[in-house]
Short mmCIF file of C-alpha atoms in Angstrom, two decimals:
data_model
loop_
_atom_site.label_atom_id
_atom_site.label_comp_id
_atom_site.label_asym_id
_atom_site.label_seq_id
_atom_site.Cartn_x
_atom_site.Cartn_y
_atom_site.Cartn_z
CA MET A 10 -14.30 -21.27 45.59
CA THR A 11 -12.94 -23.22 42.83
CA LYS A 12 -13.89 -23.51 39.02
CA LYS A 13 -15.75 -26.14 37.05
CA PRO A 14 -14.26 -27.92 34.90
CA THR A 15 -15.08 -26.76 31.78
CA THR A 16 -16.11 -29.68 28.60
CA ALA A 17 -14.35 -30.31 25.90
CA GLN A 18 -17.36 -28.55 24.01
CA GLU A 19 -17.33 -25.51 26.21
CA GLU A 20 -13.71 -24.99 25.19
CA LYS A 21 -14.48 -25.41 21.75
CA SER A 22 -17.72 -22.43 21.77
CA GLU A 23 -15.40 -20.61 23.97
CA GLY A 24 -12.69 -19.99 20.93
CA ILE A 25 -15.14 -19.72 18.84
CA VAL A 26 -16.69 -16.54 20.36
CA ALA A 27 -13.58 -15.29 21.15
CA LYS A 28 -12.69 -15.84 17.59
CA ALA A 29 -15.86 -13.94 16.24
CA LYS A 30 -14.69 -10.86 18.40
CA ALA A 31 -11.88 -10.84 17.52
CA PHE A 32 -12.40 -10.55 13.72
CA ARG A 33 -15.03 -8.22 14.65
CA ASN A 34 -12.84 -5.89 16.19
CA TYR A 35 -10.06 -6.35 13.09
CA LEU A 36 -13.11 -5.15 10.84
CA GLU A 37 -14.03 -1.82 13.48
CA LEU A 38 -9.77 -1.24 13.47
CA SER A 39 -10.26 -1.40 9.64
CA LYS A 40 -13.09 0.49 9.36
CA THR A 41 -11.29 3.17 11.38
CA GLU A 42 -8.02 3.37 9.35
CA LEU A 43 -9.79 3.62 6.23
CA ARG A 44 -11.48 6.93 7.65
CA LYS A 45 -7.19 7.99 8.60
CA VAL A 46 -6.68 7.53 4.65
CA THR A 47 -6.67 10.64 1.94
CA TRP A 48 -8.50 9.44 -0.89
CA PRO A 49 -6.78 10.83 -3.85
CA THR A 50 -8.99 13.24 -6.61
CA VAL A 51 -10.26 12.29 -10.34
CA LYS A 52 -8.01 14.74 -11.59
CA GLU A 53 -4.71 13.30 -9.99
CA THR A 54 -6.17 10.00 -10.50
CA ARG A 55 -6.33 10.53 -14.30
CA THR A 56 -3.02 12.19 -14.21
CA THR A 57 -0.95 9.11 -13.05
CA SER A 58 -3.52 7.17 -14.74
CA LEU A 59 -2.33 8.75 -18.29
CA VAL A 60 2.03 8.86 -16.85
CA VAL A 61 1.43 5.33 -16.14
CA LEU A 62 0.12 4.75 -19.15
CA ALA A 63 2.36 6.40 -21.05
CA PHE A 64 5.99 4.95 -19.79
CA VAL A 65 3.63 1.41 -20.93
CA VAL A 66 3.54 2.60 -24.04
CA VAL A 67 7.45 3.72 -23.80
CA MET A 68 8.85 0.60 -22.52
CA ALA A 69 7.29 -1.48 -24.49
CA ILE A 70 8.46 0.45 -27.79
CA PHE A 71 11.61 0.29 -26.34
CA LEU A 72 11.37 -3.73 -25.85
CA GLY A 73 10.13 -4.58 -29.38
CA VAL A 74 13.44 -2.48 -31.00
CA VAL A 75 15.49 -4.85 -28.25
CA ASP A 76 13.64 -7.61 -29.34
CA LEU A 77 14.38 -6.30 -32.99
CA GLY A 78 17.43 -6.02 -32.95
CA LEU A 79 18.25 -8.75 -31.45
CA SER A 80 16.03 -10.88 -33.49
CA LYS A 81 17.62 -9.06 -36.56
CA LEU A 82 21.85 -9.88 -34.74
CA ILE A 83 20.62 -13.69 -34.46
CA SER A 84 19.58 -13.99 -37.56
CA PHE A 85 22.58 -12.50 -39.19
CA ILE A 86 24.89 -14.65 -36.66
CA LEU A 87 23.78 -18.17 -38.00
CA ALA A 88 23.07 -17.18 -40.75
CA ALA A 89 26.91 -16.98 -41.31
#
């Protein structure tokens, strides 16, 4: 038995259906993977956030001091 020739419209609709099925499969796999994730506790999140904030403050102060020092150095060189 031979296959009935398909029209362009049928091929297009099959492509859309295939893409929809692939997207649904992707969503299901994503949901499954998210269940496997070990989410941090509130305490861990708070501690990590404070460490990041402290690091940002320290780096801001450091870069501010370096910037001020280089500005003074350039001013001294150009004034001479």
